[in-house]
Tab-separated table of C-alpha atoms in Angstrom:
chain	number	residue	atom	x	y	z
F	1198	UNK	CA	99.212	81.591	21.494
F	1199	UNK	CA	100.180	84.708	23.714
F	1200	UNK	CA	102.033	87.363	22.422
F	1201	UNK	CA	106.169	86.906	22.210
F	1202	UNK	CA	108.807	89.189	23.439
F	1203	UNK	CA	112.525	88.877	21.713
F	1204	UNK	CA	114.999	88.032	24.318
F	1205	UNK	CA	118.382	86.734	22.824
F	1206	UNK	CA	119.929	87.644	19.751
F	1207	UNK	CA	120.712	85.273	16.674
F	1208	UNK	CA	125.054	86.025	18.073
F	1209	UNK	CA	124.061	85.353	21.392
F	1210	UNK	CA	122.145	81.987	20.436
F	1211	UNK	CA	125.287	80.658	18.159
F	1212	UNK	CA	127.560	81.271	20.689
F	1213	UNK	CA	125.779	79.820	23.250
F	1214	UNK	CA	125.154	76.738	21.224
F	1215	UNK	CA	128.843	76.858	20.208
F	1216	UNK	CA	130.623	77.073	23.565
F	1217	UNK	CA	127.981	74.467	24.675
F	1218	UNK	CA	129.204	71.705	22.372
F	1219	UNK	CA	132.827	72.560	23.313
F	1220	UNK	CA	132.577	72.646	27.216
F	1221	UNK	CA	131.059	68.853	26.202
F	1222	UNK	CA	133.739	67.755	24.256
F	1223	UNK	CA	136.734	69.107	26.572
F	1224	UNK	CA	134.958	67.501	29.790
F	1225	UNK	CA	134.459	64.265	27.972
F	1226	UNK	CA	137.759	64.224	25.974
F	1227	UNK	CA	139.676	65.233	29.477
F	1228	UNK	CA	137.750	62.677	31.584
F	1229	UNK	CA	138.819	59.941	28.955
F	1230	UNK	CA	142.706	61.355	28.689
F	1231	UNK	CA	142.547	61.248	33.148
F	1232	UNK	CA	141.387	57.687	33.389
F	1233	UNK	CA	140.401	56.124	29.666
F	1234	UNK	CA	139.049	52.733	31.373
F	1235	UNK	CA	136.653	54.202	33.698
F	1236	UNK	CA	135.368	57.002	30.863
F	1237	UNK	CA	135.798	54.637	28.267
F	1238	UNK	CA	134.426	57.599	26.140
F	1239	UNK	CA	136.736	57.749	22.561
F	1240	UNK	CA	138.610	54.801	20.585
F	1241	UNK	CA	141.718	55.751	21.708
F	1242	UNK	CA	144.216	58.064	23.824
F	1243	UNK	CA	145.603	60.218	20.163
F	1244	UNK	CA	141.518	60.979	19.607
F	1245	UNK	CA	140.698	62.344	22.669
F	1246	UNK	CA	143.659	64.130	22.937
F	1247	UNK	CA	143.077	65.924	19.534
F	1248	UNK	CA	139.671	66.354	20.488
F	1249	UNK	CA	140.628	68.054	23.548
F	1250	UNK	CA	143.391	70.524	21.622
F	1251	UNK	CA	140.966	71.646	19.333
F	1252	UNK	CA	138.099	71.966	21.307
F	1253	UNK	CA	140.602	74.452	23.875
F	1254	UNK	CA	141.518	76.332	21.132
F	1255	UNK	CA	137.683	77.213	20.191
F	1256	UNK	CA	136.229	77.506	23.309
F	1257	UNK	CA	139.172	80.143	24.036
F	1258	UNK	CA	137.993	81.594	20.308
F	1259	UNK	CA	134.208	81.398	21.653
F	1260	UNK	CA	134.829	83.068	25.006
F	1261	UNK	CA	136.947	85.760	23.354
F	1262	UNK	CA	134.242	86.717	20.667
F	1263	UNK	CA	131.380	86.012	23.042
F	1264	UNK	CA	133.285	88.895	25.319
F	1265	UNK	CA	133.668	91.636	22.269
F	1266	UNK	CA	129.733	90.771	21.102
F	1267	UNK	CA	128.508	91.631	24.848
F	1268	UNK	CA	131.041	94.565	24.960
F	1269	UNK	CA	129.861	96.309	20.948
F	1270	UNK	CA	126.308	95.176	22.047
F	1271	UNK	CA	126.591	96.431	25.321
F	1272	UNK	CA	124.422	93.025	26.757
F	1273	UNK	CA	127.809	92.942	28.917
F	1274	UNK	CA	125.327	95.195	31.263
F	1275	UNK	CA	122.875	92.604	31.721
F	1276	UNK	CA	125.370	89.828	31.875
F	1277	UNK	CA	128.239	90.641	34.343
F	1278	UNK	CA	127.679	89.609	37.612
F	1279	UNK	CA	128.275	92.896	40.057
F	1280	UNK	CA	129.280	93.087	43.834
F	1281	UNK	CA	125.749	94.836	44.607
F	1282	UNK	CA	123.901	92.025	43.029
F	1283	UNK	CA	124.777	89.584	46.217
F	1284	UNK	CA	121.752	90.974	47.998
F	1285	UNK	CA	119.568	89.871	45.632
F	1286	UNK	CA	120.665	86.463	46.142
F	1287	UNK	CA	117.934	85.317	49.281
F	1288	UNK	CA	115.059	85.818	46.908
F	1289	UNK	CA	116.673	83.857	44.205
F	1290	UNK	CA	117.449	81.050	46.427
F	1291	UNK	CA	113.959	81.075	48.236
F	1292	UNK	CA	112.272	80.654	45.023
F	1293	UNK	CA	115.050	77.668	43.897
F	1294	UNK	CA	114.266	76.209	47.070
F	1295	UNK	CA	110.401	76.079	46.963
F	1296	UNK	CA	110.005	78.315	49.855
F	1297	UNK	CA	108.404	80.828	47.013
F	1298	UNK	CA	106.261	80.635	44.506
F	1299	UNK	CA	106.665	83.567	42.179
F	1300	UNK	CA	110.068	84.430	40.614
F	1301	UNK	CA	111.975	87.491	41.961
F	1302	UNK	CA	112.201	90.347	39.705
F	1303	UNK	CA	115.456	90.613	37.759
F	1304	UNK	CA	116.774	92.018	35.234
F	1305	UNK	CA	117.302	90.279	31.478
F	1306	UNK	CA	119.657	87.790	33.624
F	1307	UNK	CA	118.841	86.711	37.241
F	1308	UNK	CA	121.779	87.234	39.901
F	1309	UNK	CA	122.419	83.590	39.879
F	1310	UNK	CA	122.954	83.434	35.580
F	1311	UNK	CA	125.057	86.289	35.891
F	1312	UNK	CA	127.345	84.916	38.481
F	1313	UNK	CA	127.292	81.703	36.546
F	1314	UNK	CA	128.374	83.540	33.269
F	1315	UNK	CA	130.970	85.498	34.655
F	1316	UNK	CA	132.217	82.415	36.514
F	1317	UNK	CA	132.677	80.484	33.448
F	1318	UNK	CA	134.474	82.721	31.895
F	1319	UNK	CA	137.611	82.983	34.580
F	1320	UNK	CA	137.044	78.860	34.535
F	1321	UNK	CA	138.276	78.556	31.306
F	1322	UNK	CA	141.058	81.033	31.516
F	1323	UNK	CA	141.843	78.825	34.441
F	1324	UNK	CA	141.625	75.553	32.271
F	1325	UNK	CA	143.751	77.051	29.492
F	1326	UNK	CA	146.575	78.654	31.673
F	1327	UNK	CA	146.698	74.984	33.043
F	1328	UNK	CA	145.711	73.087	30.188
F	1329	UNK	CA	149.129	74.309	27.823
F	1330	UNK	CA	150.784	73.226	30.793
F	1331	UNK	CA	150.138	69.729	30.912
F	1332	UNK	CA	149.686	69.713	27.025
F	1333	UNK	CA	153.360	70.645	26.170
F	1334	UNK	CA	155.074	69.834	29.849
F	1335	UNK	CA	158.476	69.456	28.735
F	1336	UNK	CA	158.652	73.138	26.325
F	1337	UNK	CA	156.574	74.865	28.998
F	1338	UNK	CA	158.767	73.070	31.958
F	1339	UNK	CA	159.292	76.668	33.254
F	1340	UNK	CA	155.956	77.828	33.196
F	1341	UNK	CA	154.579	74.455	34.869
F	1342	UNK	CA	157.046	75.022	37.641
F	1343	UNK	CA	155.949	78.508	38.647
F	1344	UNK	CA	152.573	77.163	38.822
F	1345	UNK	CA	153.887	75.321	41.663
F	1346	UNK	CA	154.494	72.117	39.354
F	1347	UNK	CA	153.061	69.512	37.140
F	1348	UNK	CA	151.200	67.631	40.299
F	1349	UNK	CA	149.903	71.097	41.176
F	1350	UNK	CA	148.563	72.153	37.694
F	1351	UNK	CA	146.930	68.620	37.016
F	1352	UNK	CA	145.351	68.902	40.063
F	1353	UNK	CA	143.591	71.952	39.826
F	1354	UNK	CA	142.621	71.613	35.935
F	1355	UNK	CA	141.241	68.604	37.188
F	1356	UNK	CA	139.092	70.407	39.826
F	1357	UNK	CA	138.510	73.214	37.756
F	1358	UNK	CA	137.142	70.240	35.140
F	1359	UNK	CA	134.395	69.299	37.788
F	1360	UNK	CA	133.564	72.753	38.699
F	1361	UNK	CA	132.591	73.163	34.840
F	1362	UNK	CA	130.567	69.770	35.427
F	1363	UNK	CA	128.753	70.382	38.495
F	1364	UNK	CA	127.923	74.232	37.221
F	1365	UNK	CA	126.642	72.745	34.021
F	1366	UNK	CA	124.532	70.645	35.157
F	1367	UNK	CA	123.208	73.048	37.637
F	1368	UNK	CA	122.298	75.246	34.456
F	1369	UNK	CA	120.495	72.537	32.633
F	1370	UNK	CA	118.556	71.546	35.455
F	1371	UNK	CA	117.260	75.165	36.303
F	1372	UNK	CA	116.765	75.708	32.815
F	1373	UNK	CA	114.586	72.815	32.731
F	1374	UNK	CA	112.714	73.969	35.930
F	1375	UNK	CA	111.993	77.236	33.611
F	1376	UNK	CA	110.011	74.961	31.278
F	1377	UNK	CA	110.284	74.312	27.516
F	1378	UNK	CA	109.481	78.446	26.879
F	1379	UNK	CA	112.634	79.167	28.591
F	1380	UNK	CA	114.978	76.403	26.467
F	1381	UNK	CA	113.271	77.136	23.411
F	1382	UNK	CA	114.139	80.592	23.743
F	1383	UNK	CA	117.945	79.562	23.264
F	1384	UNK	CA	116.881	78.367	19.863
F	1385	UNK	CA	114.427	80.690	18.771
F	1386	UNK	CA	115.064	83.861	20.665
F	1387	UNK	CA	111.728	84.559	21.444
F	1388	UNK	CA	110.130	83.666	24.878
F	1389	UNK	CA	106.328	84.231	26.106
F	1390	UNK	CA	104.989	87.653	27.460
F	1391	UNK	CA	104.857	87.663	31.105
F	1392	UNK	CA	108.327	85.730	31.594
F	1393	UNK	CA	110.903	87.605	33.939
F	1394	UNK	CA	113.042	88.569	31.132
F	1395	UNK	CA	113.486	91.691	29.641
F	1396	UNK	CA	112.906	91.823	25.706
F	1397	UNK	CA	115.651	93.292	23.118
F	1398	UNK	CA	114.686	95.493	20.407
F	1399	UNK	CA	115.040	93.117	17.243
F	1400	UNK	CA	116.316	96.306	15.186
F	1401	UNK	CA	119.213	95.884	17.537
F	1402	UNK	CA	120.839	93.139	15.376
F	1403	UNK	CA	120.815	95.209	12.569
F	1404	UNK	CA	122.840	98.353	14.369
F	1405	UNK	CA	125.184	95.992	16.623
């Protein structure tokens, strides 16, 4: 076995496995609470609803702590996707369209993770401004009507809800075009020298 650079730390790993399970339980609880005979997904309507509550309320938690570890461990450099890094966005897509063979440089993140990241994170501030709209419609009738209305708001959680799907799935299937190194990494934090990634100093866990 090759040598082993450290890439993600043991915070970074939990909440990435955390907000995973969560984006997966609000997509499947909301697809069953939109249409519960085509996603025939939970028992009934008052557990997927429940599900859905308290899986908002922690993937808001998750976000929000995922946001102060990148800013104490400063990894919000290597995560937040920047105007300048559109032009590094050709080489990224001729390599995810076959037209290359070798991987363009990048940094820890490549331009397309970090746009990804950043994205999800004004999703789901998206999906909650909407989502306590349609959750509590009658308290929150005022609030629902300067978002341009109940129709309005379901409407665009519900696109914002397919967004997270289609982005998601993107994800898993590039991550799977990495190879096993690259997913394992998410688990153990360590990935194989040579790997476009750059390597954090494991003492780093210890100071941040």
């Amino acid at each position: 076995m090759g040598n082993e650079i450290y890439c993600h730390t043991i915070p970074a790993r939990i909440l990435h496995w955390i907000n995973a399970a969560n984006i997966g339980l609000l997509t499947t609880s909301g697809m069953y609470i939109r249409d519960p005979e085509l996603f025939a997904l939970f028992a009934n309507m008052d557990i997927a609803r429940k599900t859905h509550f308290i899986a908002m309320y922690l993937i808001i938690y998750g976000i929000l702590i995922r946001i102060y570890y990148a800013w104490v461990s400063k990894d919000y450099r290597e995560i937040m996707f920047r105007l300048q890094d559109i032009r590094k966005f050709p080489a990224l897509l001729r390599y995810y369209l076959f037209f290359s063979k070798e991987p363009p440089e990048s940094e820890k993140y490549n331009v397309g993770q970090k746009l990804l990241y950043s994205a999800w994170a004004i999703l789901v501030l998206v999906q909650a401004i909407t989502g306590f709209g349609l959750y509590f419609p009658d308290g929150l009738a005022t609030y629902v009507r300067i978002l341009g209305g109940p129709v309005v708001v379901r409407q665009v959680h519900f696109a914002t809800t397919w967004v997270f799907i289609v982005t998601v799935a993107l994800h898993v299937y590039l991550s799977f075009l990495g190879g096993w190194p690259v997913i394992k990494s998410m688990i153990t934090g360590y990935l194989p020298e040579g790997i476009h990634i750059q390597p954090v100093a494991e003492e780093s866990e210890a100071t941040n």
